CSV table of C-alpha atoms in Angstrom, one decimal:
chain,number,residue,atom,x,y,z
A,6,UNK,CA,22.0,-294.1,-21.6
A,7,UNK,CA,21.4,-297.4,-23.5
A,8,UNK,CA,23.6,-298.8,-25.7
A,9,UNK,CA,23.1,-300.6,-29.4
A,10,UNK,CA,19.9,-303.4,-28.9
A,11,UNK,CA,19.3,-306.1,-31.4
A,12,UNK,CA,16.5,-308.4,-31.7
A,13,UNK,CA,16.5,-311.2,-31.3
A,14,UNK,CA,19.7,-312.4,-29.9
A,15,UNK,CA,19.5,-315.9,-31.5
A,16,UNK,CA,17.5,-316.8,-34.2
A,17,UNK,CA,17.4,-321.2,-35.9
A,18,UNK,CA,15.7,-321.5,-38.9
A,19,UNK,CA,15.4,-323.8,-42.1
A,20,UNK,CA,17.1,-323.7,-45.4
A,21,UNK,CA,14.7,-321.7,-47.2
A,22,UNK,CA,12.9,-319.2,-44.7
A,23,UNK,CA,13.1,-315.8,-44.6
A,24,UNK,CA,14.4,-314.2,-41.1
A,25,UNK,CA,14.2,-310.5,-40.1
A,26,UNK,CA,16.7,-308.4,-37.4
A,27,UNK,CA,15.8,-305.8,-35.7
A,28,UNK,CA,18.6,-303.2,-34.7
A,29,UNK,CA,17.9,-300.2,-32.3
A,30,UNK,CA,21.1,-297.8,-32.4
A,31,UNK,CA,21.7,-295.4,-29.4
A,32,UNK,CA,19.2,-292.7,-29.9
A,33,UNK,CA,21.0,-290.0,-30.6
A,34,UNK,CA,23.1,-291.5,-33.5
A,35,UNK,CA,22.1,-290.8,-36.8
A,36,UNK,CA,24.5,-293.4,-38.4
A,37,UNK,CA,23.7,-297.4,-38.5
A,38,UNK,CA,25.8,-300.0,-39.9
A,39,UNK,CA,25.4,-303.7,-40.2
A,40,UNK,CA,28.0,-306.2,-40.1
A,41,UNK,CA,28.3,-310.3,-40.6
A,42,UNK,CA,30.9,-312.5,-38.4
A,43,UNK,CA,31.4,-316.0,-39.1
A,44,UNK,CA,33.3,-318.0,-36.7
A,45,UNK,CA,36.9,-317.3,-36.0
A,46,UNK,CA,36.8,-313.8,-38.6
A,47,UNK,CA,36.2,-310.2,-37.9
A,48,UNK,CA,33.0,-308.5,-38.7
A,49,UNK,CA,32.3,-308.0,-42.4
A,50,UNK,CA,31.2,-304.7,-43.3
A,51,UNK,CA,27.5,-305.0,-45.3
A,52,UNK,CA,25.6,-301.9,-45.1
A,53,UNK,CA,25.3,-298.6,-43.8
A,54,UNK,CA,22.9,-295.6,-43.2
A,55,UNK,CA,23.1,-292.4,-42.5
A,56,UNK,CA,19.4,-291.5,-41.3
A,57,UNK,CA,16.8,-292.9,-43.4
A,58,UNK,CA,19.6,-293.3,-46.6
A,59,UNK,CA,21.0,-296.2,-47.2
A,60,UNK,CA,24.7,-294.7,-48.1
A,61,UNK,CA,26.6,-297.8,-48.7
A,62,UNK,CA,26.0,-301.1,-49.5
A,63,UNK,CA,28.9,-304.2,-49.7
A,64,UNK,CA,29.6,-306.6,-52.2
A,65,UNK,CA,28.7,-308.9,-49.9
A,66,UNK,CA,25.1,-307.7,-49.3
A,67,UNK,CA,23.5,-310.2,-52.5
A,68,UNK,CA,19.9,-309.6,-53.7
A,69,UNK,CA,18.6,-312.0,-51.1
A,70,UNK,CA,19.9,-309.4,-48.1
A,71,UNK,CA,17.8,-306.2,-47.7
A,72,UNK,CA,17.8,-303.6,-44.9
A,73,UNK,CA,16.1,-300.9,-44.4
A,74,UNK,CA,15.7,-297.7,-41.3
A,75,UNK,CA,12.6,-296.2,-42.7
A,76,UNK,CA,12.2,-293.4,-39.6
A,77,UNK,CA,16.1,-292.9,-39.7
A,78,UNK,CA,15.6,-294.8,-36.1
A,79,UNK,CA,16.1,-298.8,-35.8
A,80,UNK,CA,16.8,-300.9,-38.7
A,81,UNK,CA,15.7,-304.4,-40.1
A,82,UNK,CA,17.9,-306.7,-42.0
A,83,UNK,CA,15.9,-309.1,-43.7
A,84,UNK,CA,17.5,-312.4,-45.2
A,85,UNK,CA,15.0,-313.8,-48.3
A,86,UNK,CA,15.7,-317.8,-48.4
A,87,UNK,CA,18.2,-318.4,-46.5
A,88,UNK,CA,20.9,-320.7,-46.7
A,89,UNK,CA,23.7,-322.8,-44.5
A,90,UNK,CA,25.8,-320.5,-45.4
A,91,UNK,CA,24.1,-317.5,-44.0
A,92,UNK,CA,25.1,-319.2,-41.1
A,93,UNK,CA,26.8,-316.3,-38.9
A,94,UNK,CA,26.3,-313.9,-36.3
A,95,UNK,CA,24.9,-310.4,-37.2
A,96,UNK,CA,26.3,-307.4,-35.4
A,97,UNK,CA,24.4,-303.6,-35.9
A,98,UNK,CA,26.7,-300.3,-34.9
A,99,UNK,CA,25.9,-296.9,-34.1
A,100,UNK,CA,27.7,-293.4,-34.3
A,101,UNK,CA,26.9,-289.8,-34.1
A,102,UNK,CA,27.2,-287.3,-37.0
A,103,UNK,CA,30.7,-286.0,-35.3
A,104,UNK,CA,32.0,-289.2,-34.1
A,105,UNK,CA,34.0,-291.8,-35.6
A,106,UNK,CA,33.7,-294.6,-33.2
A,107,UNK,CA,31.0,-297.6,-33.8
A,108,UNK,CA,29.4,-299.0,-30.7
A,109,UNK,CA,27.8,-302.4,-31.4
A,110,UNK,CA,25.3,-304.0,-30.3
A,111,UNK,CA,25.2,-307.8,-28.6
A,112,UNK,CA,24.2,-309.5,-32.0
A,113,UNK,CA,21.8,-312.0,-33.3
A,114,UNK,CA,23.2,-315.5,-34.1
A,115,UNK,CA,21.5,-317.2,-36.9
A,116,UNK,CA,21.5,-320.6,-37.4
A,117,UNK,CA,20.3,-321.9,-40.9
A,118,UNK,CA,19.9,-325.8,-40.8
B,9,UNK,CA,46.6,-307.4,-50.2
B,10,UNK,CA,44.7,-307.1,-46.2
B,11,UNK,CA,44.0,-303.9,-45.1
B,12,UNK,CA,44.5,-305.3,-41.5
B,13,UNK,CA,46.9,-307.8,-40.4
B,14,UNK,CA,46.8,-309.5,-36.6
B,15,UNK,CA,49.9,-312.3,-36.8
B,16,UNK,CA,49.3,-313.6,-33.0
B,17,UNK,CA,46.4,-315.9,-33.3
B,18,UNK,CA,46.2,-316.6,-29.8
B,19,UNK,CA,48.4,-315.7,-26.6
B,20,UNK,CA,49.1,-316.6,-22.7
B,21,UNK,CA,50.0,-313.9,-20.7
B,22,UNK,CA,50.4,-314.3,-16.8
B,23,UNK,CA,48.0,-312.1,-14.7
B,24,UNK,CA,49.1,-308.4,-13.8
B,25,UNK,CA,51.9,-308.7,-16.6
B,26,UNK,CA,51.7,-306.3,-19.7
B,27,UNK,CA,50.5,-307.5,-23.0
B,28,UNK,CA,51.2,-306.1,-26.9
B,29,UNK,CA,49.0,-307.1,-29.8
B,30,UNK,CA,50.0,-306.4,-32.8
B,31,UNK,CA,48.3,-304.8,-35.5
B,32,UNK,CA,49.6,-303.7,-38.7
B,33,UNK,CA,47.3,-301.9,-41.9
B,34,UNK,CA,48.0,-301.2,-45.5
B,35,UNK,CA,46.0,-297.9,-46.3
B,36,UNK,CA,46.9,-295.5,-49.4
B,37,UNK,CA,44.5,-292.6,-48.2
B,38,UNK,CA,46.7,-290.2,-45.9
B,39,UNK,CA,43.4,-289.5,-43.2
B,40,UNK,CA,42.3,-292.4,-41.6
B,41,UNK,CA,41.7,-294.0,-38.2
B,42,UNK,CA,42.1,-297.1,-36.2
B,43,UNK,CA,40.6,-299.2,-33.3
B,44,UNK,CA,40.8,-301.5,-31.2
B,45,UNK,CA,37.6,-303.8,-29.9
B,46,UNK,CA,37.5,-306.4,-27.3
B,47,UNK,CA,35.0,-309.4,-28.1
B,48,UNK,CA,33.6,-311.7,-25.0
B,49,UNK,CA,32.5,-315.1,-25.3
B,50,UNK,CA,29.4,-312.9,-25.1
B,51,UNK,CA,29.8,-311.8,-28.9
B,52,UNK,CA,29.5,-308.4,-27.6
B,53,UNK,CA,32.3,-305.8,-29.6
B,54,UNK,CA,33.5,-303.2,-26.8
B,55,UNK,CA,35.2,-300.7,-28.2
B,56,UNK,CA,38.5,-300.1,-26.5
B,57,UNK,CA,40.5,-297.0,-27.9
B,58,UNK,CA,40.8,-295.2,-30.9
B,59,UNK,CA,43.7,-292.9,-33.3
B,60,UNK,CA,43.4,-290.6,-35.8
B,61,UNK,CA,46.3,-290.4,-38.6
B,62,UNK,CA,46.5,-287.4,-37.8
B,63,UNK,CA,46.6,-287.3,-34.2
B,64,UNK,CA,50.3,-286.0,-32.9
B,65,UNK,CA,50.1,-288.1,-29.7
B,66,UNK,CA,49.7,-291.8,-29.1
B,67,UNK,CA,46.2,-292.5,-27.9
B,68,UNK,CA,45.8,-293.6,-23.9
B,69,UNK,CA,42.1,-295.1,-22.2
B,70,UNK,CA,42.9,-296.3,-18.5
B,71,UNK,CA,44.7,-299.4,-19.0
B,72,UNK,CA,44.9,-299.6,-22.8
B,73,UNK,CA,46.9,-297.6,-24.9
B,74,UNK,CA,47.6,-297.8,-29.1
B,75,UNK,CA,51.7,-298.1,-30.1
B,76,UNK,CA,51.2,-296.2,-33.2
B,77,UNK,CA,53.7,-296.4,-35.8
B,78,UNK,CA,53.1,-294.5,-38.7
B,79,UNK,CA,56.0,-294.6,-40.6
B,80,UNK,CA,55.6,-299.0,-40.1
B,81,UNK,CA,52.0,-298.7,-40.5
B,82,UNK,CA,51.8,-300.6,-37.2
B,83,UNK,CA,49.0,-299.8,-33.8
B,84,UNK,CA,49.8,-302.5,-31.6
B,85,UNK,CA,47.3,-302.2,-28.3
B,86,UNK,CA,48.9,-302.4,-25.3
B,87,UNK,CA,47.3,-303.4,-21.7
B,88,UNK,CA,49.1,-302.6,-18.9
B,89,UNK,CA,48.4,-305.1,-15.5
B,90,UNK,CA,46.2,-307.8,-17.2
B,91,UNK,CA,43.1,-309.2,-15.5
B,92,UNK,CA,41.7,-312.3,-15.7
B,93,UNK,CA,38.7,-310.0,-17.2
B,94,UNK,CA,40.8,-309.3,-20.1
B,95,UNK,CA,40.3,-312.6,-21.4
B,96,UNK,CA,39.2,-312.3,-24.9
B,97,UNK,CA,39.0,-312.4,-28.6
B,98,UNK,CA,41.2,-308.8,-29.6
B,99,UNK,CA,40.2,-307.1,-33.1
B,100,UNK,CA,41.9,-304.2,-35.0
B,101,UNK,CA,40.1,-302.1,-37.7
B,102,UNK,CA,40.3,-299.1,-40.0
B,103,UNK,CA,38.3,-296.8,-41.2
B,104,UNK,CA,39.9,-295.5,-44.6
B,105,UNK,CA,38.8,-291.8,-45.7
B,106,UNK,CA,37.8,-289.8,-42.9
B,107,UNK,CA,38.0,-286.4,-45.0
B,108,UNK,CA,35.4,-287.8,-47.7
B,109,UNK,CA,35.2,-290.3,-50.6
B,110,UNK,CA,36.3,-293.3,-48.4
B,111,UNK,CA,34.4,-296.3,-47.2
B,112,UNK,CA,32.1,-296.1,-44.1
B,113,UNK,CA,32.4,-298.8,-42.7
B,114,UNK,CA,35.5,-300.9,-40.8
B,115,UNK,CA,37.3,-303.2,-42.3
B,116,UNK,CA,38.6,-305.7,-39.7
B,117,UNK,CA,41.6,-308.1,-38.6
B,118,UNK,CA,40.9,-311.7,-37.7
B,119,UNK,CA,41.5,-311.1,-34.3
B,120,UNK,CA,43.6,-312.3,-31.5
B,121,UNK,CA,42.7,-314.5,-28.5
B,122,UNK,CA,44.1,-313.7,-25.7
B,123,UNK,CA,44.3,-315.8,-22.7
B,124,UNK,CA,44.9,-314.6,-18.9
B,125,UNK,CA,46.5,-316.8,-16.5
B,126,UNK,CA,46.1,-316.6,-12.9
């Protein structure tokens, strides 16, 4: 049984680029969720699905931020022109449909210089 | 107001001794549920234990167990016979609405380091 996977693990990019995370849930879990960290917080919540549907969406998640999970399997999290302040590592979660616990994956640290 | 309050930023604690963390939440929605995660250097969350509002008995998994005071709004995580393993960053969260109509996803403390000591 595998757990979460998230691609890549680290990620250094320029003010300006667009990056793009890749998160694999455990395959039997319909539900995904992406969080932020930023050093010395907890994970904030952004987005989550529930199969293909994107059920919920944070404040925090601004135009620039879009995710999708178009086979209701892995998700992308893409990040249009990214700034310093993107800065942060990005942590993807899985559940099943009867559970209420999130298992995460290891993360992918982004770097914006 | 935060939903989820960790007051010990960081804490030494003497190998095979028992450690609390504290935790306390401030929810308005009667069905709701807790955990606890444990956060390497790695970056990795591990989930560690988890109680429902509901549940009648304090949750227990091996060496952990969740101090949960509803009436104080408090789930403190307890380890009994700390390892040097244990060394980590410690998070509480909540998930608010389990019956419907509540938020999906957790909503996190800022987390305590905790520190073993051979």
């Amino acid at each position: 049984d595998t757990g979460v996977s998230q691609n890549p693990r680290h990620k250094i990019t320029k003010r300006g680029q667009n990056v793009t995370f890749r998160c694999d849930p455990i395959s039997e879990h319909n539900r995904l969720y992406w969080y932020r960290q930023t050093l010395g917080q907890g994970p904030e919540f952004l987005t989550y699905f529930q199969n293909e549907a994107q059920l919920e969406k944070s404040r925090l998640l601004s135009d620039r931020f879009s995710a999708e999970r178009p086979k209701g399997s892995f998700s992308t999290l893409e990040i249009q022109r990214t700034e310093q302040g993107d800065s942060a590592m990005y942590l993807c979660a899985s559940s099943g449909q009867t559970q209420e616990t999130q298992y995460f994956g290891p993360g992918t640290r982004l770097l914006v210089l | 107001a935060q939903k989820i309050t960790q007051t010990q930023p960081g804490m030494f604690v003497q190998e095979k001794e028992a450690v609390t963390l504290d935790c306390t939440y401030d929810t308005s929605d009667p069905s709701y549920g807790l955990f606890w995660y444990k956060q390497p250097s790695s970056g990795e969350m591990i989930f560690l234990i988890y109680q429902g509002s509901y549940d009648q008995q304090n949750a227990t998994e091996g060496r952990y167990s969740l101090n949960f005071q509803k009436a104080r709004k408090s789930a403190n995580l307890v380890i009994s016979a700390s390892q040097l393993g244990d060394s980590a960053m410690y998070f509480c969260a909540m998930r608010e609405g389990l019956w419907g109509g509540g938020a999906d996803g957790l909503t996190f403390g800022k987390g305590t380091h905790l520190i073993i000591q051979p």
